[in-house]
mmCIF file of C-alpha atoms in Angstrom:
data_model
loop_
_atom_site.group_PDB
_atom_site.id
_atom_site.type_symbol
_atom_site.label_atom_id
_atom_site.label_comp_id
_atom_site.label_asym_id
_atom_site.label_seq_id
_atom_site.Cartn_x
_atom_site.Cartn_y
_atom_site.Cartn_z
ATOM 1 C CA UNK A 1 -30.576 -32.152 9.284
ATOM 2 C CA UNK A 2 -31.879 -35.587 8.839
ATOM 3 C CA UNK A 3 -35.792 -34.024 10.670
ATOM 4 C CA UNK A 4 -35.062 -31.302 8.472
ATOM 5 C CA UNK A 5 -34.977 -33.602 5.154
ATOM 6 C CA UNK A 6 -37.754 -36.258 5.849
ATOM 7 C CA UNK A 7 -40.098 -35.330 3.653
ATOM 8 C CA UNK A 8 -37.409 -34.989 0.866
ATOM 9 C CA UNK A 9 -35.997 -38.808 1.767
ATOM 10 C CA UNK A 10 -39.761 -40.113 2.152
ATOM 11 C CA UNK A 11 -40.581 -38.771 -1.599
ATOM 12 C CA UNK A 12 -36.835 -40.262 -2.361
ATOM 13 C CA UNK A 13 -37.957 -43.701 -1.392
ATOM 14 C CA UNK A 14 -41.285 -43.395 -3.413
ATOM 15 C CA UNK A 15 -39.488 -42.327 -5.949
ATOM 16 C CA UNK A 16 -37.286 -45.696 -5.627
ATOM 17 C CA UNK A 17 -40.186 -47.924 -5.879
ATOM 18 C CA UNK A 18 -41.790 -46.438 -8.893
ATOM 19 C CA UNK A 19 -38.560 -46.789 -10.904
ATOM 20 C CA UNK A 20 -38.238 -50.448 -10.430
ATOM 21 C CA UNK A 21 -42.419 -50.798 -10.407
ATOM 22 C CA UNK A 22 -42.577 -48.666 -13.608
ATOM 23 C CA UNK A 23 -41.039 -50.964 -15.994
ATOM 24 C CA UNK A 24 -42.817 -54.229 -14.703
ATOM 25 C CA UNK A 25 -46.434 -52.452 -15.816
ATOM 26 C CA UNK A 26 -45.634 -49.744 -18.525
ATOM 27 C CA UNK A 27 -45.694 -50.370 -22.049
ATOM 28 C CA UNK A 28 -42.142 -49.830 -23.953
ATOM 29 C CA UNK A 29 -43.725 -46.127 -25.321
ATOM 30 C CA UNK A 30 -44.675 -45.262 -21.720
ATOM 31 C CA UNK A 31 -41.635 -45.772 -20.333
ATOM 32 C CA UNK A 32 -40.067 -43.571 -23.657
ATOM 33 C CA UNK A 33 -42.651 -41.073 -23.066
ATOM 34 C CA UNK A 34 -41.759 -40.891 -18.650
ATOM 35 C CA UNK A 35 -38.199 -40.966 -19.486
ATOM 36 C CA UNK A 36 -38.619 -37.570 -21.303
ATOM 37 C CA UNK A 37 -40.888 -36.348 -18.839
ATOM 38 C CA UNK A 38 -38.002 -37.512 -16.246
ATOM 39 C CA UNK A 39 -35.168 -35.289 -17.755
ATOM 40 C CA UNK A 40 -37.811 -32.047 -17.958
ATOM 41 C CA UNK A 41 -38.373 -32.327 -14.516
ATOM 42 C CA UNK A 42 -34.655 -32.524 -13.557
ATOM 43 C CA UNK A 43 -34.928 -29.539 -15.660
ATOM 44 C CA UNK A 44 -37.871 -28.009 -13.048
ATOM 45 C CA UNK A 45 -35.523 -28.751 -10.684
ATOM 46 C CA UNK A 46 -32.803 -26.567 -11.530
ATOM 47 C CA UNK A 47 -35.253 -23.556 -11.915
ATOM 48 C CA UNK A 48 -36.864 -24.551 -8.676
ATOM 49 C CA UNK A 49 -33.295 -24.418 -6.836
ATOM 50 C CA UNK A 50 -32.539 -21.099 -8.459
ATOM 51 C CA UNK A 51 -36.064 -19.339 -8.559
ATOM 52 C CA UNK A 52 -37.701 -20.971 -5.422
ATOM 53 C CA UNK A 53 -35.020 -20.634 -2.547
ATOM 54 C CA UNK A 54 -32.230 -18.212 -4.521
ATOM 55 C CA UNK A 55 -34.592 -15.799 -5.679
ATOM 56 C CA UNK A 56 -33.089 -15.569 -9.008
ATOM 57 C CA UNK A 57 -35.507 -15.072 -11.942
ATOM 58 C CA UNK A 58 -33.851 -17.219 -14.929
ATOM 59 C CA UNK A 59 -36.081 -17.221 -17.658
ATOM 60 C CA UNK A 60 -33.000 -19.139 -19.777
ATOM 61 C CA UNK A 61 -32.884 -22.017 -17.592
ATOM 62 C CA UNK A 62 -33.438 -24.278 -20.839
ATOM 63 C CA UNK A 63 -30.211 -22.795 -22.234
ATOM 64 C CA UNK A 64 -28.138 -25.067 -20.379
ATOM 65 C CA UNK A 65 -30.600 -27.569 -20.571
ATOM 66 C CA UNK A 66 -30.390 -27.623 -24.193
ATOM 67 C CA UNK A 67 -26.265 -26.963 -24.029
ATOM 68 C CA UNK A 68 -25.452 -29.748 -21.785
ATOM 69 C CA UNK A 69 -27.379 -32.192 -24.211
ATOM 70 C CA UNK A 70 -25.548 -30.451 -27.090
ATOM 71 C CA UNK A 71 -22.030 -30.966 -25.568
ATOM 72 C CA UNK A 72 -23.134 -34.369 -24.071
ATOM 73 C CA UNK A 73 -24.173 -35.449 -27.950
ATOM 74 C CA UNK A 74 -20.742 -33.347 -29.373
ATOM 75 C CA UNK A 75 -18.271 -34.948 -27.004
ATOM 76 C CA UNK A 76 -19.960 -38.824 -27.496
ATOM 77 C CA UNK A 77 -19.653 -38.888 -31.010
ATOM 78 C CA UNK A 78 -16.025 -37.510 -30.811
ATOM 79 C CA UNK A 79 -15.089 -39.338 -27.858
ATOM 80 C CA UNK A 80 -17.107 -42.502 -28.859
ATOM 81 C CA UNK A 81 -18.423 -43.242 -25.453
ATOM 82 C CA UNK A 82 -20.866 -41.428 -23.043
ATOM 83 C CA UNK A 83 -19.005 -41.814 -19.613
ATOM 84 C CA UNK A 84 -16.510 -38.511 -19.637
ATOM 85 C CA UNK A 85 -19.257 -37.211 -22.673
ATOM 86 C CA UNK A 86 -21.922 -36.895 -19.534
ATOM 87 C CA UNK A 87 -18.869 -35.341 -17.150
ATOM 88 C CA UNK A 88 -18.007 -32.757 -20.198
ATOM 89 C CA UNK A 89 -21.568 -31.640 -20.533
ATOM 90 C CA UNK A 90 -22.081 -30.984 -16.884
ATOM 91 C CA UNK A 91 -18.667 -29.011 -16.367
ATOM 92 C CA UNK A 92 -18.849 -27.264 -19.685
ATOM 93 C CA UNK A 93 -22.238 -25.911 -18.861
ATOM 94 C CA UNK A 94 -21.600 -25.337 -15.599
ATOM 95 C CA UNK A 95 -18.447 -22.952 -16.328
ATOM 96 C CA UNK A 96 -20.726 -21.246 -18.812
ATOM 97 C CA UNK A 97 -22.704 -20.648 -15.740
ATOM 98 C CA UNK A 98 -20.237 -18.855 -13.596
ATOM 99 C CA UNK A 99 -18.805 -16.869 -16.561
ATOM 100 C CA UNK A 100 -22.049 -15.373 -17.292
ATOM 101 C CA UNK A 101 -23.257 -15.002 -13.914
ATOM 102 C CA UNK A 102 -19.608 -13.499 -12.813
ATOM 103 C CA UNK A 103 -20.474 -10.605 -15.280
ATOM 104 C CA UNK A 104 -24.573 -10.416 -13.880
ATOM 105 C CA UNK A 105 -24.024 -10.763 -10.425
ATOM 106 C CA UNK A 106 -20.632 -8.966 -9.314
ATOM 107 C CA UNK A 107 -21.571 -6.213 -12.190
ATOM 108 C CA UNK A 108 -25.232 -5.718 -9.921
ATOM 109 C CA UNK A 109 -27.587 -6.381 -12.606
ATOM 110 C CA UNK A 110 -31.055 -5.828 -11.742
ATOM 111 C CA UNK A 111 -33.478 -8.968 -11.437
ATOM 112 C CA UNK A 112 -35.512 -7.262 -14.233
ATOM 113 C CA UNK A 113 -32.428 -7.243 -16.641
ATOM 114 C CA UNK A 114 -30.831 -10.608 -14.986
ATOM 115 C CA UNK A 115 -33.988 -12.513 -16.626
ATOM 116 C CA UNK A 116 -33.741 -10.636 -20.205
ATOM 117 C CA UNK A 117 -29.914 -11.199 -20.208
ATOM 118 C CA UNK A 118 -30.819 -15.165 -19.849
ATOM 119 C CA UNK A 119 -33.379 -15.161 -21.933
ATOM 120 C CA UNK A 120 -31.649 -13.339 -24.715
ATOM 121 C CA UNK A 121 -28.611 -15.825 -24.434
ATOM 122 C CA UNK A 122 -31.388 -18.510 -24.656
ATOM 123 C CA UNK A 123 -33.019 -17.053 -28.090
ATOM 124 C CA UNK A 124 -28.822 -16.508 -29.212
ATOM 125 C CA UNK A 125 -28.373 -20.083 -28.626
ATOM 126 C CA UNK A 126 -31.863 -20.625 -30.987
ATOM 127 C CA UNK A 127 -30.862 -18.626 -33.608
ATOM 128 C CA UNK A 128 -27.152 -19.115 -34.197
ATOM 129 C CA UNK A 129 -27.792 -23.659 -33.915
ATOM 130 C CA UNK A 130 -29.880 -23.483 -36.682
ATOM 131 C CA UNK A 131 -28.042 -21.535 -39.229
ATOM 132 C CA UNK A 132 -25.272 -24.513 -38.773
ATOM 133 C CA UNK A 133 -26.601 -27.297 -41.164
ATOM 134 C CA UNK A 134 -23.984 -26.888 -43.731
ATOM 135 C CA UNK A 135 -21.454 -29.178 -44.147
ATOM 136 C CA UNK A 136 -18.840 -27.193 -42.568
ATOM 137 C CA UNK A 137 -20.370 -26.612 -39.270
ATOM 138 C CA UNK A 138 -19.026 -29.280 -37.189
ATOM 139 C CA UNK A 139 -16.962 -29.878 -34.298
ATOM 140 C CA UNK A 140 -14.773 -32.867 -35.108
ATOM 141 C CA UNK A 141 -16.252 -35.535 -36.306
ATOM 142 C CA UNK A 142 -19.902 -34.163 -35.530
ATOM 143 C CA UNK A 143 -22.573 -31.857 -37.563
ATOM 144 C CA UNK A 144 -24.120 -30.119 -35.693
ATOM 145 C CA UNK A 145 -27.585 -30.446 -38.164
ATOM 146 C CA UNK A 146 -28.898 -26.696 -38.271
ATOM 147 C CA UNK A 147 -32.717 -26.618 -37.571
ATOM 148 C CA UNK A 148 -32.441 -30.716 -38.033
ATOM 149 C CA UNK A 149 -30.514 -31.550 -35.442
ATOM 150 C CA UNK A 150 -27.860 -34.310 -34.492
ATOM 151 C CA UNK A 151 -28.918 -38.049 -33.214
ATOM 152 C CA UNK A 152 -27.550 -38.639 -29.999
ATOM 153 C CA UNK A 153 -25.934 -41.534 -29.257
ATOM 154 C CA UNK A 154 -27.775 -43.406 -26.328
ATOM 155 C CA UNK A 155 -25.740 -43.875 -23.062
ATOM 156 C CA UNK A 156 -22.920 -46.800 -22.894
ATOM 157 C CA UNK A 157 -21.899 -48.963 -19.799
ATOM 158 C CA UNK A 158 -18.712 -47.077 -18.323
ATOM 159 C CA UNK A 159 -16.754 -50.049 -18.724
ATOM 160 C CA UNK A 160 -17.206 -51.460 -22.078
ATOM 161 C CA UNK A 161 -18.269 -48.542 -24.884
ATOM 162 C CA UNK A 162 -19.780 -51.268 -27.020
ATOM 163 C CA UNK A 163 -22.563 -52.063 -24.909
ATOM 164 C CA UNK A 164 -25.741 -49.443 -25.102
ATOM 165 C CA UNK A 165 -28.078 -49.179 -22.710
ATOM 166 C CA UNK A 166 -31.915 -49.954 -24.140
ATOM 167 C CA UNK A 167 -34.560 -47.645 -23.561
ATOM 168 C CA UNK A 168 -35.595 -49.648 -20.118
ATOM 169 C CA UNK A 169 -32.416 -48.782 -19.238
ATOM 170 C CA UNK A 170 -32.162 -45.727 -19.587
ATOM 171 C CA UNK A 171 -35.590 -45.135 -17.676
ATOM 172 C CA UNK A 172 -33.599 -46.767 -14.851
ATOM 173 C CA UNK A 173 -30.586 -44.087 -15.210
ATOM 174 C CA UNK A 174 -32.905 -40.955 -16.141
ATOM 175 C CA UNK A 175 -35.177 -41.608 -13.033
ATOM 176 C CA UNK A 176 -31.524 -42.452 -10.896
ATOM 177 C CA UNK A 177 -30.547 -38.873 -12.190
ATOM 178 C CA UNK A 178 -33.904 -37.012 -10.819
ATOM 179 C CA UNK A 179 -33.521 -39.269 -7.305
ATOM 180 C CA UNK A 180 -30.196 -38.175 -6.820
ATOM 181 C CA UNK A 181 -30.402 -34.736 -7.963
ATOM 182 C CA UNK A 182 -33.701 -33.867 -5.888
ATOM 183 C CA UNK A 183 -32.066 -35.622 -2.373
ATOM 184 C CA UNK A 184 -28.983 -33.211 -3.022
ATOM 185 C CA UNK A 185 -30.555 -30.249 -3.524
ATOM 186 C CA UNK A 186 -32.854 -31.241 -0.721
ATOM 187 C CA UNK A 187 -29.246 -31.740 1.258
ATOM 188 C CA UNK A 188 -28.243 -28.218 -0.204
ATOM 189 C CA UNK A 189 -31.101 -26.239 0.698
ATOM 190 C CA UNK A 190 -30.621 -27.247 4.819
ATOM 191 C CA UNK A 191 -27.042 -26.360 4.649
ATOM 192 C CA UNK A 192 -25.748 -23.606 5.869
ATOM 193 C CA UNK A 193 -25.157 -22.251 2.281
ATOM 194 C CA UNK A 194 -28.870 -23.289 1.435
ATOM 195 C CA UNK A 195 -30.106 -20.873 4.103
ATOM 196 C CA UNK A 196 -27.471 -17.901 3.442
ATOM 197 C CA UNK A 197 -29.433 -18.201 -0.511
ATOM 198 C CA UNK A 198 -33.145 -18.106 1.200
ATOM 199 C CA UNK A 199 -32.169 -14.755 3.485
ATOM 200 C CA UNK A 200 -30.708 -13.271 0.264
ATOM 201 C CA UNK A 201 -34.088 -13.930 -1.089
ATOM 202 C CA UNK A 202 -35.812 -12.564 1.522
ATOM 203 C CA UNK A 203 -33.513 -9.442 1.970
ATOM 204 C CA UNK A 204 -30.547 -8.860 0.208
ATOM 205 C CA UNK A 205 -29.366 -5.630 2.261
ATOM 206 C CA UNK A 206 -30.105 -7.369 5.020
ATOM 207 C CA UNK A 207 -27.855 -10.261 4.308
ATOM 208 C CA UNK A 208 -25.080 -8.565 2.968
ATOM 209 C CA UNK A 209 -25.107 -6.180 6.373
ATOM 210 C CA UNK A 210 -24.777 -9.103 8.243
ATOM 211 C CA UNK A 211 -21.759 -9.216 5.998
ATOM 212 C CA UNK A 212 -22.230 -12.339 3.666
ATOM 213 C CA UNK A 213 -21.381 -11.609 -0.067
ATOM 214 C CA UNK A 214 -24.361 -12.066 -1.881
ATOM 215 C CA UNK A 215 -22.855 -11.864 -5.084
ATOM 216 C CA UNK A 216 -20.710 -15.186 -4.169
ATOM 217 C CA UNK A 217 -23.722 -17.101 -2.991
ATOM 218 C CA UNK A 218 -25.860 -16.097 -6.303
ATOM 219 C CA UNK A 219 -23.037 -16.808 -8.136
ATOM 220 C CA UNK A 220 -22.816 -20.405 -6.445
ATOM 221 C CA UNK A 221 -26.611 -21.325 -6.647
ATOM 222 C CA UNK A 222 -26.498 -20.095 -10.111
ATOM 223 C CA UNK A 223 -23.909 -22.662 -11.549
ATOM 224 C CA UNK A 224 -25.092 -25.213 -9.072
ATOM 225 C CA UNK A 225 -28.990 -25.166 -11.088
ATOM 226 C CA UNK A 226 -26.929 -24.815 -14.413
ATOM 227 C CA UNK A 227 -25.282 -27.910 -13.957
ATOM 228 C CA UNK A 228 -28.467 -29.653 -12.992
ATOM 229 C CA UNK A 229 -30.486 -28.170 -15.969
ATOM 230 C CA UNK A 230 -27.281 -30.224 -17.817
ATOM 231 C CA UNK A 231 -28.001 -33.290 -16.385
ATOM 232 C CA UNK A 232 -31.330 -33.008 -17.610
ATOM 233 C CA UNK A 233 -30.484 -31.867 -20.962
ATOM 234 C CA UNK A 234 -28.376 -35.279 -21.183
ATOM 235 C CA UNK A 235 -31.286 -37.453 -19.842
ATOM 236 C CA UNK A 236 -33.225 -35.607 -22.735
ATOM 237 C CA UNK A 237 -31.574 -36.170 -25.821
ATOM 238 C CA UNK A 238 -31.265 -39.765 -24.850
ATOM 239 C CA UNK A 239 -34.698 -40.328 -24.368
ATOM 240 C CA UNK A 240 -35.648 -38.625 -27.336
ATOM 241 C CA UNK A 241 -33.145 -39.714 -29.082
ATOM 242 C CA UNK A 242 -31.321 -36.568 -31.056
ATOM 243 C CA UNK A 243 -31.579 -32.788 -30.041
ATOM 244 C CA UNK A 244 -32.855 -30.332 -32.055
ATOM 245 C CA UNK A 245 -32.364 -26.547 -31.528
ATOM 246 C CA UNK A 246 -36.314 -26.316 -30.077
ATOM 247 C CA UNK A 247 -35.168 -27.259 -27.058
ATOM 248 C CA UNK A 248 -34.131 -23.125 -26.933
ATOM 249 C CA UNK A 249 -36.702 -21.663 -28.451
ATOM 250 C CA UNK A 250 -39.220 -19.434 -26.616
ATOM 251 C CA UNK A 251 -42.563 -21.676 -25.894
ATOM 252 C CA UNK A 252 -39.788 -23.751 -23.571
ATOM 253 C CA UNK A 253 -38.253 -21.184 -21.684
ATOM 254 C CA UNK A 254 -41.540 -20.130 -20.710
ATOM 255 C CA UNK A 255 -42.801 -23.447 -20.040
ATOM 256 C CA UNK A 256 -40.268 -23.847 -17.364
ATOM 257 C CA UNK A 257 -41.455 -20.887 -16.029
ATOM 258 C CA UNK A 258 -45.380 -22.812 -15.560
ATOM 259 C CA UNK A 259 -43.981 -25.778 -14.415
ATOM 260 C CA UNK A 260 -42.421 -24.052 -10.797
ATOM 261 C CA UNK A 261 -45.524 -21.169 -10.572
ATOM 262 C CA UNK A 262 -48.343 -24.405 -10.532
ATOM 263 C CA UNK A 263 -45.677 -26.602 -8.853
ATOM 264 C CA UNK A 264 -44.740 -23.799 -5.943
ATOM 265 C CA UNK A 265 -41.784 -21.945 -5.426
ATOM 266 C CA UNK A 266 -40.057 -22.821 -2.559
ATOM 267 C CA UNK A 267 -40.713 -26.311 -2.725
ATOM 268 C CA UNK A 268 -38.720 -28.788 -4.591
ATOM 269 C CA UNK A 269 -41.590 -31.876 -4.778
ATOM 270 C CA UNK A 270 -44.244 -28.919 -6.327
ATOM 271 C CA UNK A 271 -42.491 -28.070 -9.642
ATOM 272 C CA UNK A 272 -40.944 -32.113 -10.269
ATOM 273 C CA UNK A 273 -45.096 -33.122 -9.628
ATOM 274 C CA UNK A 274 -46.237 -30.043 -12.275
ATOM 275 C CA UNK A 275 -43.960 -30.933 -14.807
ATOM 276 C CA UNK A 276 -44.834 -34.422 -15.092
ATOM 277 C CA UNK A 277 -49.125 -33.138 -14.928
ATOM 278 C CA UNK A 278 -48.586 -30.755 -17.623
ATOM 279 C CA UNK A 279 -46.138 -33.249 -19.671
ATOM 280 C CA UNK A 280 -49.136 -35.489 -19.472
ATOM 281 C CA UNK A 281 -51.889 -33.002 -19.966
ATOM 282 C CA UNK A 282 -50.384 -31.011 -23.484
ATOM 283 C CA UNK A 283 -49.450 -34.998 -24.988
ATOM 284 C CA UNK A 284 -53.052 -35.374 -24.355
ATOM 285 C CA UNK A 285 -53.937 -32.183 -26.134
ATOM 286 C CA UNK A 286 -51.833 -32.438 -28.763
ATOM 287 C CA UNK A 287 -53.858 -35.599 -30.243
ATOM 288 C CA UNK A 288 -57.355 -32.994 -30.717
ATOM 289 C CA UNK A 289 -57.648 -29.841 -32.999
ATOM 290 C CA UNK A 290 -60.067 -28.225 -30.629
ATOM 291 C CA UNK A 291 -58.002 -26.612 -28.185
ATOM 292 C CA UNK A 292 -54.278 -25.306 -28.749
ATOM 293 C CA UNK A 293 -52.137 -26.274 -26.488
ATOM 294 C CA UNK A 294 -50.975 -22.888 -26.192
ATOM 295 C CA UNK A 295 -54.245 -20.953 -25.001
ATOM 296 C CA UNK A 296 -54.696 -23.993 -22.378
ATOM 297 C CA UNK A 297 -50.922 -23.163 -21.047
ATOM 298 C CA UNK A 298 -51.958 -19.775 -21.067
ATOM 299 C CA UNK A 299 -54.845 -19.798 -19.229
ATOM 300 C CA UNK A 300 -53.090 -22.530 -16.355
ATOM 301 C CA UNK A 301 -50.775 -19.825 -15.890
ATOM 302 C CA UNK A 302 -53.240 -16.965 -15.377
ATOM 303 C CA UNK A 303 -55.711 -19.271 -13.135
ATOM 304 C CA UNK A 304 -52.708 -20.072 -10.641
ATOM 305 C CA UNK A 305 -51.483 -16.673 -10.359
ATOM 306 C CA UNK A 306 -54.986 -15.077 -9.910
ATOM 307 C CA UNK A 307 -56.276 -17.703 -7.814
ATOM 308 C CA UNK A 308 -53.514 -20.308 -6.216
ATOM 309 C CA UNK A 309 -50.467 -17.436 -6.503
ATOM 310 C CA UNK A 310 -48.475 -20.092 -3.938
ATOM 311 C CA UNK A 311 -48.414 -22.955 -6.266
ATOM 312 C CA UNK A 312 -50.247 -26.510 -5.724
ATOM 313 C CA UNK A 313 -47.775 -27.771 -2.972
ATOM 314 C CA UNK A 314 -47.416 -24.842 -0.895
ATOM 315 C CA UNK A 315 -51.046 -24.606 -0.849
ATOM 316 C CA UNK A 316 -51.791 -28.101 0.102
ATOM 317 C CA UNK A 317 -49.630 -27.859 2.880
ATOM 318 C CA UNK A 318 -50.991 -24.636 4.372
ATOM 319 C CA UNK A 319 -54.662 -26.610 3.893
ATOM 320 C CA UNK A 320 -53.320 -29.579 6.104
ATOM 321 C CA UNK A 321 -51.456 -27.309 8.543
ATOM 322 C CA UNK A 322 -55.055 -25.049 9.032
ATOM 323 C CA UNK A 323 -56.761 -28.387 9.577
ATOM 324 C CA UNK A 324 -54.373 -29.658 12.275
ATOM 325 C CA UNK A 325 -54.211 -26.203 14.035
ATOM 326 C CA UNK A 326 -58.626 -26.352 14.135
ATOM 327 C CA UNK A 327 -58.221 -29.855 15.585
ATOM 328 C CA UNK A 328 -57.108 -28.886 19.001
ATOM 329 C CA UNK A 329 -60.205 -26.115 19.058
ATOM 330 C CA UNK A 330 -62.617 -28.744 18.575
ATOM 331 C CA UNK A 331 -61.364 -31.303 20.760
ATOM 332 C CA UNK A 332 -61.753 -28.349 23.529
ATOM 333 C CA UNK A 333 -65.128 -27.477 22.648
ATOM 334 C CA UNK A 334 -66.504 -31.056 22.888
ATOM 335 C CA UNK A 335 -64.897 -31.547 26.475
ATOM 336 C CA UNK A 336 -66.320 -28.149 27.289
ATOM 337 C CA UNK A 337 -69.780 -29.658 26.005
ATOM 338 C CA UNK A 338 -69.586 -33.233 27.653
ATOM 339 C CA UNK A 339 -68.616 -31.126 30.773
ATOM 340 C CA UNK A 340 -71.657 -29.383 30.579
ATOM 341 C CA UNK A 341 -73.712 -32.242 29.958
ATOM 342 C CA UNK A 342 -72.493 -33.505 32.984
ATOM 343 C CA UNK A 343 -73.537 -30.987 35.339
ATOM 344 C CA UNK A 344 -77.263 -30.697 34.045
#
C-alpha cells in the first residue's frame, strides 16, 4: 500500500510546502484568487474519483458542489458558526447523493441517461435558486438571494464562534482541504474497494460474475465524490465570499468536464494540475476582448481529444516510461559496439 501510494504522498508533501511558502511571497489577491482555484480543484477531484477510476459519467458534479456551499452558507447563518455548518453541508449533500444514485444505479440506468439525469438535476438546481429572491424565500433566518445570491459567512475557529478566520487563513484551511482530500482518495483508490470500482470500469459483467454488486460499489463511489465536490463547494463560497446560483449553471458543469479530459482520467494529480492551468489561463483571458473565453475552452477540449485523448499526465508518464524501456537497448548496443571495437 504505502509503494502503491508514493507518488500520491510525494505530491502530498509538495503540496505541504507550497501552502506554508505561498503566503510568505503572494500578494493578499493571489492568495484570494489560489484559494478559489483551491476549492475548484477539490471540485476536479471529486469528478476525477467518480469519472477516472468509477467509470461514472457525472456531468452534474457541480450540483453538489454548488449545494454543499449552499447548505454550508444556510446552516452558518442559522447556526451562527461554521464548525457543524461545514459537517451539515458534507452529510446533507452526501445523502442527496445516495438518494439519487439509489434510484440511477439499482434502477440500471444507462451511462448515456446517468449523465442527462445529473445534468438535468444540475440545470433544476439553476433554475428553481434564482426564482427565490423574494422576501419569503428563506430558510430561517437566511434569504436565499434569487439570481443575487447570499454572502457567506467566512469560516470561524471551532472553539470560539467570534473569531473569523482572514483570508490567509483560509488559504491555509482550503489548501488543508485539497491535501487531505487527494491523500484519501489516493488511500481509497488502492483499497480493496478502490480496485472492485476500476474492474467495474473496465467490465461490469465481468465484475458482477465474479459476483460483486456493482450497483453497491457505484452507489458508494458516487456519494463518496459527492461529498468531496461539498467540501469544495464550502472552500468556494468562502473564498469568494457569497454564492450565487452560477455556480450550477451550464458553462460549469462542462468546465469540470475539461478540467479531468486535459488533466487525465485515471489519475488524480492530472485533473487537480488542469484546473489550476485553466483557472489561470481564462483569468488571463478574461482581461482582453479579442478572444472569448469560450471558443478558447472549446477548442482546448477538441485539441486534447483529437490529439492527447489520454490527458496531460497519463501522457507524460507513458513518455518517461518509453524512454526508460529504450535505455536498456542502447546501453546493449554500445557494449555490442565497444566489443567490436575491441576485436578489430
Amino acid at each position: 500500500m504505502l509503494r502503491q501510494m508514493r507518488p500520491t504522498l510525494v505530491y502530498a508533501v509538495l503540496g505541504i510546502l507550497f501552502m506554508f511558502v505561498a503566503p510568505q511571497v503572494l500578494q493578499l489577491f493571489t492568495i484570494i484568487n489560489l484559494t478559489t482555484a483551491i476549492a475548484l480543484a477539490i471540485l476536479a477531484l471529486s469528478l476525477a474519483l467518480i469519472w477516472g477510476y468509477g467509470g461514472i459519467l457525472c456531468f452534474g458534479q457541480v450540483a453538489f458542489f454548488g449545494l454543499g456551499a449552499y447548505v454550508y452558507t444556510i446552516s452558518a447563518i442559522n447556526f451562527g458558526g461554521s464548525t457543524w455548518a461545514i459537517l451539515l453541508a458534507i452529510l446533507i449533500t452526501a445523502a442527496f447523493a445516495a438518494a439519487l444514485g439509489y434510484f440511477i444505479f439499482f434502477g440500471r440506468v444507462s451511462d448515456v441517461y446517468l449523465g442527462v439525469i445529473t445534468l438535468t438535476v444540475t440545470l433544476i438546481f439553476f433554475s428553481l435558486i434564482r426564482r427565490t429572491s423574494g422576501p419569503e424565500y428563506k430558510i430561517g433566518n437566511a434569504l436565499l438571494g434569487g439570481f443575487n445570491g447570499v454572502s457567506s459567512p467566512p469560516i470561524n475557529l471551532p472553539w470560539d464562534t467570534r473569531t473569523f478566520l482572514f483570508p490567509e487563513q483560509v488559504f491555509y484551511v482550503a489548501m488543508a482541504a485539497l491535501i487531505l482530500c487527494y491523500v484519501f482518495v489516493g488511500w481509497l483508490v488502492n483499497t480493496k474497494f478502490g480496485r472492485v470500482c476500476v474492474s467495474i470500469r473496465e467490465n461490469e459483467l465481468r465484475a458482477e460474475l465474479l459476483g460483486y454488486d456493482i450497483r453497491l460499489y457505484k452507489l458508494g463511489i458516487f456519494t463518496i465524490g459527492a461529498g468531496i465536490a461539498a467540501i469544495g463547494g464550502v472552500m468556494f463560497c468562502n473564498g469568494v465570499g457569497r454564492i450565487t446560483p452560477d455556480v450550477f449553471n451550464l458553462y460549469n458543469a462542462a468546465l469540470t468536464i475539461i478540467w479531468v479530459i486535459v488533466g487525465g482520467r485515471g489519475t488524480l494529480i492530472g485533473p487537480i494540475g488542469a484546473t489550476f492551468a485553466l483557472f489561470y489561463l481564462t483569468s488571463a483571458l478574461g482581461g482582453q476582448t479579442v478572444l472569448n473565453n469560450n471558443l478558447v475552452l472549446g477548442v482546448i477540449l477538441i485539441i486534447f481529444v483529437l490529439l492527447v485523448p489520454k490527458g496531460v499526465a497519463p501522457t507524460v508518464v507513458d513518455w518517461f516510461g518509453a524512454r526508460r524501456r529504450k535505455k536498456p537497448g542502447r546501453v546493449r548496443r554500445r557494449r555490442r559496439g565497444n566489443r567490436t571495437e575491441g576485436a578489430q
